[in-house]
Amino acid sequence: MRPHIEPFCDRDEGFKHLRLPNFASGMHYKMLSFDGDTGACSMTVQFDGGYRRTPGFAWTEMEMIIIEGEMQVGEKTCRKGHYLFVPAGYAMPEMTSPKGCLALVMYNTGEPSHEESTQHHPLAQVDLYHDVDSYMDIPWAMGNVTKPSVAAGCLIKLLNFNPMSQAMTFLYCMTPGFYQDNISYHDCAEEGYHLWGTSWMMQFGDVPTGGYFWRPAYINHGAFASEYGCIALGRTDSKLFNHFHYNPWSTPVQNADRSAARIYQRDPLLYKWAFSEDHNHPHGPEDFEQTMLRRGDEEGHDTEHKSDGHTHDHWHGHHHHADGSEHQHHHHDGDSTHTHDHD
Amino acid sequence: MSFKDLFIEHDVPPEVQEWIKGEVEAQEARYSKIEKEMIDLAATREKWYQEFFDRITTLGYNTDGDDKMTINPADLPVKPEGCVDQVVWKYGVDGEESPDAQK
């Protein structure tokens, strides 16, 4: 678990040389937040000019955005604002930076790792890989991805979305003169890194360029303001919902209780089901879509046979056809095929 | 915190385990420094709270987007007796004693 790191500014820290197995030299980091249980972490990373990393994959999901300079990833040149989402086990091509670059690098589920390989790991979910020039190729959208919403003047660009947990990675900006007079907390952890500019929060004061926070769920933050504007990368680890209020002295436990109370008020039947003694176990209620038996490739469950709605052939013990029609089917006690008429 | 997906089991070499241990210690120091800074900011923050109360009772409180509601001063919260203003909570609701629990 990562502790609450807020506020923190990487400009106040010096770089350390990253010396881990299989990583090329010329990689320096400032640790922003760290999960001592798994090694997952977020770091500002300086790649020296001439940096070169062999093709390979990490054991963990990884995200990266270029802050300054350029990184060559295979044939692609990634410039300032380029974002990459790399699933665990996804073999990246050679990465080089002839003139060096600064990046925000996030290892989500395990410690930083690099296994030299030109092949994806068999368990890699390769279809999830994506990268984009977030500055040039995505327009800003209103920040009202959830309701109740942030005030106008807080805009976002969605970079990654997990359909299961609804975790998000996004750029957000505050326009000059932005302010929002409420206190917020969420049911999810939230992370932010200021790529440029300064914002202010009532609990923590100014968050400048290089400013960072890792905030566990249910912790108050806000009111909010930004005099000259800012642009930042944000992430949540599950669904983002804004619980607004105006009590600066409420505690995380009180906030969490309020969230539960809101479920009780809004979805009393769901609350009763989820929190009743019989169903309240550590793994949470079962989602049958994730656990039910599925046909898969089980022999006999063919999917090639099509039906016109009147006639079809299939493996189980009945068949349909028009009266008087002639049809064929296979018997399971051999490979014989025969034709017969119906009464 | 976990993104709940996308992890492949593997052996963690001893030197990496040492690195993890060192980063945990460094983070403890980082957290302690932040905690102290936020305690030192308490007096300034009290002033910010009062300014916030002034704004939401005159200009309004953002209920949703730019929708605002003016809060009746009588509805403003009262600071609980003996409450120490705390804004940094090491693990949030997990493993953290709230001021209520400390009473």
CSV table of C-alpha atoms in Angstrom, one decimal:
chain,number,residue,atom,x,y,z
A,1,MET,CA,0.0,0.0,0.0
A,2,ARG,CA,1.2,3.5,-0.8
A,3,PRO,CA,1.0,6.1,2.0
A,4,HIS,CA,-0.4,9.6,1.5
A,5,ILE,CA,2.2,11.7,-0.2
A,6,GLU,CA,0.8,15.2,-0.5
A,7,PRO,CA,2.1,17.8,-1.2
A,8,PHE,CA,5.5,16.8,-2.7
A,9,CYS,CA,7.6,18.5,-5.3
A,10,ASP,CA,10.3,16.6,-7.2
A,11,ARG,CA,12.2,19.8,-7.9
A,12,ASP,CA,13.3,19.8,-4.3
A,13,GLU,CA,15.0,16.4,-4.8
A,14,GLY,CA,18.1,15.1,-6.5
A,15,PHE,CA,18.1,12.3,-9.1
A,16,LYS,CA,19.3,8.8,-8.1
A,17,HIS,CA,20.9,6.3,-10.5
A,18,LEU,CA,18.5,3.4,-11.2
A,19,ARG,CA,20.6,0.3,-10.7
A,20,LEU,CA,18.3,-2.7,-11.2
A,21,PRO,CA,19.0,-5.9,-13.2
A,22,ASN,CA,18.7,-5.6,-17.0
A,23,PHE,CA,18.2,-1.8,-17.0
A,24,ALA,CA,20.6,0.1,-19.1
A,25,SER,CA,22.8,2.7,-17.5
A,26,GLY,CA,21.9,6.3,-18.0
A,27,MET,CA,18.5,6.2,-16.2
A,28,HIS,CA,18.1,8.4,-13.1
A,29,TYR,CA,15.0,8.7,-11.0
A,30,LYS,CA,13.2,10.7,-8.3
A,31,MET,CA,10.8,8.5,-6.4
A,32,LEU,CA,7.4,10.1,-6.0
A,33,SER,CA,5.4,7.3,-4.3
A,34,PHE,CA,6.2,3.7,-3.6
A,35,ASP,CA,4.2,0.6,-2.7
A,36,GLY,CA,6.3,-1.3,-0.2
A,37,ASP,CA,4.2,-4.5,-0.6
A,38,THR,CA,4.6,-4.8,-4.4
A,39,GLY,CA,7.3,-2.4,-5.5
A,40,ALA,CA,4.8,-0.6,-7.7
A,41,CYS,CA,5.9,3.1,-7.9
A,42,SER,CA,5.7,6.4,-9.7
A,43,MET,CA,8.9,8.1,-10.6
A,44,THR,CA,10.2,11.1,-12.5
A,45,VAL,CA,12.9,9.7,-14.7
A,46,GLN,CA,15.8,11.4,-16.5
A,47,PHE,CA,17.2,9.4,-19.4
A,48,ASP,CA,20.7,10.6,-20.3
A,49,GLY,CA,21.6,11.5,-23.9
A,50,GLY,CA,22.7,8.4,-25.7
A,51,TYR,CA,20.4,6.2,-23.5
A,52,ARG,CA,19.6,2.8,-25.1
A,53,ARG,CA,17.5,0.0,-23.8
A,54,THR,CA,17.2,-3.3,-25.5
A,55,PRO,CA,13.8,-4.7,-26.6
A,56,GLY,CA,12.0,-6.3,-23.7
A,57,PHE,CA,9.1,-6.4,-21.4
A,58,ALA,CA,8.2,-5.6,-17.7
A,59,TRP,CA,6.4,-8.0,-15.4
A,60,THR,CA,4.1,-5.2,-14.5
A,61,GLU,CA,1.8,-2.9,-16.3
A,62,MET,CA,3.6,0.4,-17.1
A,63,GLU,CA,2.6,3.9,-18.1
A,64,MET,CA,4.8,6.7,-19.3
A,65,ILE,CA,4.5,10.3,-20.5
A,66,ILE,CA,7.3,12.3,-21.9
A,67,ILE,CA,7.8,15.6,-20.0
A,68,GLU,CA,10.7,17.1,-22.0
A,69,GLY,CA,12.9,15.9,-24.8
A,70,GLU,CA,12.4,12.9,-27.1
A,71,MET,CA,12.4,9.2,-26.8
A,72,GLN,CA,12.7,6.9,-29.8
A,73,VAL,CA,10.6,3.8,-29.4
A,74,GLY,CA,11.3,1.5,-32.3
A,75,GLU,CA,10.5,3.5,-35.4
A,76,LYS,CA,8.4,6.1,-33.5
A,77,THR,CA,9.6,9.4,-32.1
A,78,CYS,CA,7.8,10.2,-28.8
A,79,ARG,CA,8.0,13.9,-28.0
A,80,LYS,CA,6.8,16.0,-25.1
A,81,GLY,CA,3.3,14.9,-24.1
A,82,HIS,CA,3.5,11.5,-25.7
A,83,TYR,CA,1.8,8.9,-23.5
A,84,LEU,CA,2.3,5.1,-23.5
A,85,PHE,CA,0.3,2.4,-21.8
A,86,VAL,CA,2.2,-0.9,-21.8
A,87,PRO,CA,0.6,-4.1,-20.5
A,88,ALA,CA,2.6,-6.5,-18.4
A,89,GLY,CA,4.6,-8.8,-20.6
A,90,TYR,CA,4.3,-6.6,-23.7
A,91,ALA,CA,7.7,-6.6,-25.5
A,92,MET,CA,8.7,-3.0,-26.4
A,93,PRO,CA,11.1,-2.4,-29.2
A,94,GLU,CA,14.5,-0.8,-28.6
A,95,MET,CA,14.2,2.5,-26.8
A,96,THR,CA,16.8,5.2,-27.3
A,97,SER,CA,17.1,8.9,-26.5
A,98,PRO,CA,20.0,10.4,-28.4
A,99,LYS,CA,19.7,13.8,-26.7
A,100,GLY,CA,18.1,12.6,-23.4
A,101,CYS,CA,14.6,13.2,-22.1
A,102,LEU,CA,12.6,13.6,-18.9
A,103,ALA,CA,9.5,11.4,-18.3
A,104,LEU,CA,7.0,10.4,-15.7
A,105,VAL,CA,7.1,6.6,-15.4
A,106,MET,CA,4.6,4.5,-13.5
A,107,TYR,CA,4.9,0.8,-12.7
A,108,ASN,CA,1.5,-0.1,-11.6
A,109,THR,CA,1.4,-3.6,-10.2
A,110,GLY,CA,5.0,-4.5,-9.4
A,111,GLU,CA,8.6,-3.3,-9.1
A,112,PRO,CA,10.4,-1.8,-12.2
A,113,SER,CA,11.6,-4.7,-14.3
A,114,HIS,CA,13.0,-5.3,-17.7
A,115,GLU,CA,13.3,-8.7,-19.3
A,116,GLU,CA,15.2,-8.6,-22.6
A,117,SER,CA,13.0,-10.1,-25.3
A,118,THR,CA,11.6,-9.5,-28.8
A,119,GLN,CA,8.6,-11.7,-28.0
A,120,HIS,CA,5.6,-10.8,-25.9
A,121,HIS,CA,5.2,-13.0,-22.8
A,122,PRO,CA,2.4,-15.6,-23.3
A,123,LEU,CA,0.3,-13.9,-20.6
A,124,ALA,CA,0.6,-10.4,-22.1
A,125,GLN,CA,-2.7,-8.8,-23.0
A,126,VAL,CA,-1.2,-7.3,-26.1
A,127,ASP,CA,-4.4,-5.7,-27.4
A,128,LEU,CA,-4.3,-3.3,-24.4
A,129,TYR,CA,-1.2,-1.5,-25.6
A,130,HIS,CA,-1.7,2.0,-26.8
A,131,ASP,CA,0.2,5.2,-27.2
A,132,VAL,CA,-0.8,8.7,-28.3
A,133,ASP,CA,0.6,12.2,-28.6
A,134,SER,CA,-1.7,13.6,-25.9
A,135,TYR,CA,-0.8,17.2,-26.5
A,136,MET,CA,-1.4,17.2,-30.3
A,137,ASP,CA,-3.8,14.4,-31.0
A,138,ILE,CA,-6.5,14.6,-28.3
A,139,PRO,CA,-8.8,17.7,-27.9
A,140,TRP,CA,-9.6,19.0,-24.4
A,141,ALA,CA,-13.0,18.0,-23.1
A,142,MET,CA,-15.2,19.3,-20.3
A,143,GLY,CA,-14.2,17.8,-17.0
A,144,ASN,CA,-17.7,16.6,-16.2
A,145,VAL,CA,-16.9,12.9,-16.6
A,146,THR,CA,-18.7,12.3,-13.3
A,147,LYS,CA,-21.6,14.1,-11.7
A,148,PRO,CA,-21.5,16.1,-9.5
A,149,SER,CA,-18.8,17.7,-11.6
A,150,VAL,CA,-15.8,19.9,-11.2
A,151,ALA,CA,-16.3,23.6,-12.1
A,152,ALA,CA,-16.0,24.8,-15.7
A,153,GLY,CA,-12.4,25.6,-16.4
A,154,CYS,CA,-11.1,22.2,-15.3
A,155,LEU,CA,-10.7,20.3,-18.6
A,156,ILE,CA,-9.5,16.7,-19.3
A,157,LYS,CA,-8.1,14.4,-21.9
A,158,LEU,CA,-8.8,10.8,-21.2
A,159,LEU,CA,-5.7,8.7,-21.8
A,160,ASN,CA,-6.6,5.3,-20.4
A,161,PHE,CA,-9.7,3.7,-19.0
A,162,ASN,CA,-10.1,0.3,-17.3
A,163,PRO,CA,-13.6,-1.0,-18.1
A,164,MET,CA,-13.6,-3.3,-15.1
A,165,SER,CA,-12.5,-1.0,-12.3
A,166,GLN,CA,-13.2,2.3,-14.2
A,167,ALA,CA,-9.7,3.4,-13.2
A,168,MET,CA,-8.6,6.3,-15.4
A,169,THR,CA,-5.5,8.0,-16.5
A,170,PHE,CA,-6.0,11.5,-17.9
A,171,LEU,CA,-4.5,14.9,-18.5
A,172,TYR,CA,-6.2,17.7,-16.7
A,173,CYS,CA,-5.8,21.4,-16.9
A,174,MET,CA,-7.1,24.4,-14.9
A,175,THR,CA,-7.6,27.5,-16.9
A,176,PRO,CA,-6.1,30.8,-15.5
A,177,GLY,CA,-8.4,32.2,-12.8
A,178,PHE,CA,-10.0,28.7,-12.1
A,179,TYR,CA,-11.6,28.2,-8.7
A,180,GLN,CA,-14.0,25.8,-7.1
A,181,ASP,CA,-15.4,26.4,-3.7
A,182,ASN,CA,-16.1,23.0,-2.2
A,183,ILE,CA,-14.2,20.2,-0.4
A,184,SER,CA,-14.0,16.9,-2.2
A,185,TYR,CA,-13.1,13.3,-1.5
A,186,HIS,CA,-13.4,10.1,-3.5
A,187,ASP,CA,-13.9,6.4,-3.0
A,188,CYS,CA,-10.7,5.7,-4.9
A,189,ALA,CA,-7.1,6.6,-4.6
A,190,GLU,CA,-6.0,9.6,-6.7
A,191,GLU,CA,-2.6,10.6,-8.1
A,192,GLY,CA,-1.5,13.8,-9.8
A,193,TYR,CA,1.7,15.2,-11.2
A,194,HIS,CA,2.0,18.8,-12.3
A,195,LEU,CA,3.6,18.9,-15.8
A,196,TRP,CA,3.5,22.7,-15.8
A,197,GLY,CA,1.9,25.4,-13.6
A,198,THR,CA,0.6,25.9,-10.1
A,199,SER,CA,-2.7,25.1,-8.4
A,200,TRP,CA,-3.7,25.6,-4.9
A,201,MET,CA,-5.7,23.4,-2.4
A,202,MET,CA,-7.0,24.6,0.9
A,203,GLN,CA,-5.4,21.8,2.9
A,204,PHE,CA,-2.0,21.7,1.2
A,205,GLY,CA,-1.3,25.1,-0.3
A,206,ASP,CA,0.5,25.5,-3.7
A,207,VAL,CA,1.3,22.6,-5.9
A,208,PRO,CA,3.9,23.9,-8.4
A,209,THR,CA,5.5,22.5,-11.6
A,210,GLY,CA,6.9,19.1,-10.5
A,211,GLY,CA,4.3,19.0,-7.7
A,212,TYR,CA,2.9,15.6,-6.9
A,213,PHE,CA,0.3,13.8,-4.8
A,214,TRP,CA,-0.7,10.3,-4.0
A,215,ARG,CA,-3.8,10.4,-2.0
A,216,PRO,CA,-5.6,7.4,-0.6
A,217,ALA,CA,-9.4,7.3,-0.7
A,218,TYR,CA,-11.6,9.4,1.5
A,219,ILE,CA,-9.1,12.2,2.3
A,220,ASN,CA,-10.4,15.8,2.0
A,221,HIS,CA,-9.0,18.1,-0.6
A,222,GLY,CA,-10.2,21.4,-1.9
A,223,ALA,CA,-11.3,24.2,-2.2
A,224,PHE,CA,-9.3,24.6,-5.4
A,225,ALA,CA,-7.8,27.5,-7.4
A,226,SER,CA,-5.2,28.2,-10.0
A,227,GLU,CA,-4.2,31.8,-10.6
A,228,TYR,CA,-2.2,31.3,-13.9
A,229,GLY,CA,-3.4,27.8,-14.9
A,230,CYS,CA,-1.8,24.4,-14.9
A,231,ILE,CA,-1.6,21.1,-16.8
A,232,ALA,CA,-1.2,17.8,-15.0
A,233,LEU,CA,-1.4,14.1,-15.3
A,234,GLY,CA,-4.0,12.4,-13.1
A,235,ARG,CA,-4.9,8.8,-12.3
A,236,THR,CA,-7.5,7.0,-10.2
A,237,ASP,CA,-7.4,3.3,-9.2
A,238,SER,CA,-11.1,2.8,-9.6
A,239,LYS,CA,-14.3,4.7,-10.3
A,240,LEU,CA,-14.1,8.5,-9.6
A,241,PHE,CA,-17.0,10.0,-7.8
A,242,ASN,CA,-16.9,13.5,-6.3
A,243,HIS,CA,-18.3,13.6,-2.8
A,244,PHE,CA,-18.5,17.3,-2.2
A,245,HIS,CA,-19.1,19.0,1.2
A,246,TYR,CA,-17.9,21.9,3.3
A,247,ASN,CA,-16.7,20.5,6.5
A,248,PRO,CA,-12.9,20.8,6.6
A,249,TRP,CA,-12.6,18.7,9.8
A,250,SER,CA,-14.3,15.5,8.7
A,251,THR,CA,-11.9,12.5,8.9
A,252,PRO,CA,-11.4,9.7,6.3
A,253,VAL,CA,-13.4,7.3,8.5
A,254,GLN,CA,-16.3,9.8,8.6
A,255,ASN,CA,-16.0,10.4,4.9
A,256,ALA,CA,-16.1,6.6,4.2
A,257,ASP,CA,-19.1,6.2,6.5
A,258,ARG,CA,-20.8,9.0,4.5
A,259,SER,CA,-20.1,7.2,1.3
A,260,ALA,CA,-21.7,4.0,2.7
A,261,ALA,CA,-24.6,6.0,4.0
A,262,ARG,CA,-25.2,7.4,0.5
A,263,ILE,CA,-25.3,3.9,-0.9
A,264,TYR,CA,-27.8,3.0,1.8
A,265,GLN,CA,-29.9,6.1,0.9
A,266,ARG,CA,-29.7,5.6,-2.9
A,267,ASP,CA,-29.6,1.8,-3.3
A,268,PRO,CA,-31.1,0.4,-0.1
A,269,LEU,CA,-31.7,-3.1,-1.5
A,270,LEU,CA,-28.1,-3.3,-2.8
A,271,TYR,CA,-26.8,-2.1,0.5
A,272,LYS,CA,-28.9,-4.7,2.4
A,273,TRP,CA,-27.6,-7.5,0.1
A,274,ALA,CA,-24.0,-6.4,0.1
A,275,PHE,CA,-23.6,-5.7,3.8
A,276,SER,CA,-25.8,-8.4,5.3
A,277,GLU,CA,-23.9,-10.9,7.4
A,278,ASP,CA,-24.3,-13.8,4.9
A,279,HIS,CA,-22.7,-11.9,2.0
A,280,ASN,CA,-20.1,-9.7,3.7
A,281,HIS,CA,-16.9,-11.5,3.2
A,282,PRO,CA,-13.4,-10.3,2.3
A,283,HIS,CA,-13.7,-10.8,-1.4
A,284,GLY,CA,-16.9,-8.9,-1.8
A,285,PRO,CA,-20.1,-10.1,-3.5
A,286,GLU,CA,-19.6,-12.4,-6.4
A,287,ASP,CA,-20.0,-11.1,-9.9
A,288,PHE,CA,-21.4,-14.1,-11.8
A,289,GLU,CA,-20.1,-12.8,-15.1
A,290,GLN,CA,-16.6,-13.3,-13.8
A,291,THR,CA,-17.1,-16.7,-12.3
A,292,MET,CA,-19.8,-18.6,-14.3
A,293,LEU,CA,-18.8,-21.6,-16.3
A,294,ARG,CA,-18.5,-20.8,-20.0
A,295,ARG,CA,-18.7,-23.0,-23.0
A,296,GLY,CA,-15.2,-22.1,-24.3
A,297,ASP,CA,-13.8,-24.8,-26.6
A,298,GLU,CA,-15.6,-27.7,-25.0
A,299,GLU,CA,-16.0,-30.5,-27.6
A,300,GLY,CA,-19.5,-30.8,-29.0
A,301,HIS,CA,-20.4,-27.2,-28.5
A,302,ASP,CA,-19.8,-26.1,-32.0
A,303,THR,CA,-20.6,-22.7,-33.2
A,304,GLU,CA,-20.4,-23.2,-36.9
A,305,HIS,CA,-23.9,-24.4,-37.4
A,306,LYS,CA,-26.2,-21.6,-38.4
A,307,SER,CA,-29.9,-21.5,-38.3
A,308,ASP,CA,-32.5,-19.9,-40.5
A,309,GLY,CA,-35.0,-20.0,-37.6
A,310,HIS,CA,-36.8,-23.0,-39.1
A,311,THR,CA,-34.3,-25.8,-39.5
A,312,HIS,CA,-30.9,-26.5,-38.0
A,313,ASP,CA,-28.8,-29.3,-36.9
A,314,HIS,CA,-27.0,-29.4,-33.6
A,315,TRP,CA,-25.6,-31.8,-31.0
A,316,HIS,CA,-28.3,-32.1,-28.4
A,317,GLY,CA,-31.3,-34.3,-28.3
A,318,HIS,CA,-33.9,-32.6,-30.5
A,319,HIS,CA,-34.1,-31.1,-33.9
A,320,HIS,CA,-36.4,-28.8,-35.8
A,321,HIS,CA,-37.6,-28.9,-39.3
A,322,ALA,CA,-40.6,-28.2,-41.5
A,323,ASP,CA,-43.2,-31.0,-41.7
A,324,GLY,CA,-42.5,-33.4,-44.5
A,325,SER,CA,-39.0,-32.0,-45.2
A,326,GLU,CA,-36.1,-34.2,-45.9
A,327,HIS,CA,-33.0,-33.6,-43.8
A,328,GLN,CA,-29.7,-35.1,-42.7
A,329,HIS,CA,-28.1,-35.4,-39.4
A,330,HIS,CA,-25.2,-37.3,-37.7
A,331,HIS,CA,-25.6,-39.8,-35.0
A,332,HIS,CA,-23.2,-39.9,-32.2
A,333,ASP,CA,-22.8,-43.7,-32.3
A,334,GLY,CA,-20.7,-43.6,-35.4
A,335,ASP,CA,-20.2,-41.6,-38.5
A,336,SER,CA,-23.2,-42.8,-40.4
A,337,THR,CA,-25.4,-40.3,-42.1
A,338,HIS,CA,-28.9,-41.1,-43.3
A,339,THR,CA,-31.9,-39.5,-44.7
A,340,HIS,CA,-35.5,-40.1,-43.6
A,341,ASP,CA,-39.0,-38.7,-43.9
A,342,HIS,CA,-41.2,-37.5,-41.0
A,343,ASP,CA,-44.8,-38.5,-40.5
B,1,MET,CA,-3.4,0.5,-4.2
B,2,SER,CA,-3.7,-1.9,-7.1
B,3,PHE,CA,-4.9,-1.5,-10.6
B,4,LYS,CA,-6.3,-5.0,-10.1
B,5,ASP,CA,-4.9,-6.5,-13.3
B,6,LEU,CA,-1.9,-7.0,-15.5
B,7,PHE,CA,0.7,-8.5,-13.3
B,8,ILE,CA,2.8,-11.6,-14.2
B,9,GLU,CA,4.2,-13.7,-11.3
B,10,HIS,CA,8.0,-13.8,-11.3
B,11,ASP,CA,10.9,-14.2,-8.9
B,12,VAL,CA,12.2,-11.0,-7.4
B,13,PRO,CA,16.1,-11.1,-7.2
B,14,PRO,CA,17.7,-10.3,-3.9
B,15,GLU,CA,19.2,-7.0,-5.1
B,16,VAL,CA,15.7,-5.9,-6.1
B,17,GLN,CA,14.4,-6.8,-2.7
B,18,GLU,CA,17.1,-4.7,-1.2
B,19,TRP,CA,16.2,-1.8,-3.4
B,20,ILE,CA,12.6,-2.1,-2.4
B,21,LYS,CA,13.6,-2.1,1.3
B,22,GLY,CA,15.7,1.1,0.7
B,23,GLU,CA,12.8,2.8,-1.1
B,24,VAL,CA,10.4,2.0,1.7
B,25,GLU,CA,12.8,3.6,4.2
B,26,ALA,CA,13.3,6.7,2.0
B,27,GLN,CA,9.5,7.0,1.7
B,28,GLU,CA,9.1,6.9,5.5
B,29,ALA,CA,11.4,9.9,5.7
B,30,ARG,CA,9.6,11.7,2.9
B,31,TYR,CA,6.2,11.1,4.6
B,32,SER,CA,7.5,12.4,7.9
B,33,LYS,CA,8.8,15.6,6.3
B,34,ILE,CA,5.5,16.2,4.6
B,35,GLU,CA,3.6,15.5,7.8
B,36,LYS,CA,5.7,18.1,9.7
B,37,GLU,CA,5.3,20.7,7.0
B,38,MET,CA,1.5,20.3,7.1
B,39,ILE,CA,1.5,20.6,10.9
B,40,ASP,CA,3.5,23.8,10.5
B,41,LEU,CA,0.9,25.1,7.9
B,42,ALA,CA,-2.0,24.7,10.4
B,43,ALA,CA,-2.2,28.4,11.4
B,44,THR,CA,-2.3,29.5,7.8
B,45,ARG,CA,-4.8,26.9,7.0
B,46,GLU,CA,-7.1,28.1,9.8
B,47,LYS,CA,-7.2,31.4,8.0
B,48,TRP,CA,-7.9,29.7,4.7
B,49,TYR,CA,-10.8,27.8,6.3
B,50,GLN,CA,-12.3,31.1,7.5
B,51,GLU,CA,-12.0,32.6,4.1
B,52,PHE,CA,-13.6,29.5,2.6
B,53,PHE,CA,-16.5,29.9,5.0
B,54,ASP,CA,-16.8,33.6,4.1
B,55,ARG,CA,-17.0,32.8,0.4
B,56,ILE,CA,-19.5,30.0,0.5
B,57,THR,CA,-21.8,32.1,2.7
B,58,THR,CA,-21.7,35.0,0.3
B,59,LEU,CA,-20.6,33.9,-3.2
B,60,GLY,CA,-21.8,30.4,-2.8
B,61,TYR,CA,-20.7,26.8,-2.6
B,62,ASN,CA,-20.1,24.7,-5.8
B,63,THR,CA,-22.7,21.9,-5.5
B,64,ASP,CA,-22.2,20.6,-9.1
B,65,GLY,CA,-20.0,22.2,-11.7
B,66,ASP,CA,-20.7,25.9,-11.7
B,67,ASP,CA,-24.1,25.5,-9.9
B,68,LYS,CA,-23.8,27.3,-6.6
B,69,MET,CA,-25.7,27.5,-3.4
B,70,THR,CA,-25.2,30.1,-0.7
B,71,ILE,CA,-24.7,28.4,2.7
B,72,ASN,CA,-26.6,29.9,5.6
B,73,PRO,CA,-23.9,30.8,8.2
B,74,ALA,CA,-26.0,28.9,10.8
B,75,ASP,CA,-25.3,25.7,8.8
B,76,LEU,CA,-21.5,26.0,8.9
B,77,PRO,CA,-19.8,23.2,10.7
B,78,VAL,CA,-18.4,23.6,14.2
B,79,LYS,CA,-14.8,22.5,14.8
B,80,PRO,CA,-15.1,19.5,17.1
B,81,GLU,CA,-13.8,20.1,20.6
B,82,GLY,CA,-10.2,19.0,21.0
B,83,CYS,CA,-10.0,18.4,17.2
B,84,VAL,CA,-6.4,18.7,15.9
B,85,ASP,CA,-6.5,19.9,12.4
B,86,GLN,CA,-5.1,17.0,10.3
B,87,VAL,CA,-4.9,16.9,6.5
B,88,VAL,CA,-2.3,14.1,5.9
B,89,TRP,CA,-3.5,10.6,6.8
B,90,LYS,CA,-0.9,8.0,6.2
B,91,TYR,CA,-3.1,5.2,4.9
B,92,GLY,CA,-6.4,6.9,4.8
B,93,VAL,CA,-9.1,4.7,6.4
B,94,ASP,CA,-6.8,1.7,6.5
B,95,GLY,CA,-4.8,1.6,9.7
B,96,GLU,CA,-5.3,5.3,10.5
B,97,GLU,CA,-6.9,6.3,13.8
B,98,SER,CA,-9.3,9.2,13.3
B,99,PRO,CA,-9.6,11.9,15.9
B,100,ASP,CA,-12.8,10.3,16.9
B,101,ALA,CA,-11.1,7.1,17.7
B,102,GLN,CA,-8.4,8.8,19.7
B,103,LYS,CA,-10.9,10.3,22.1
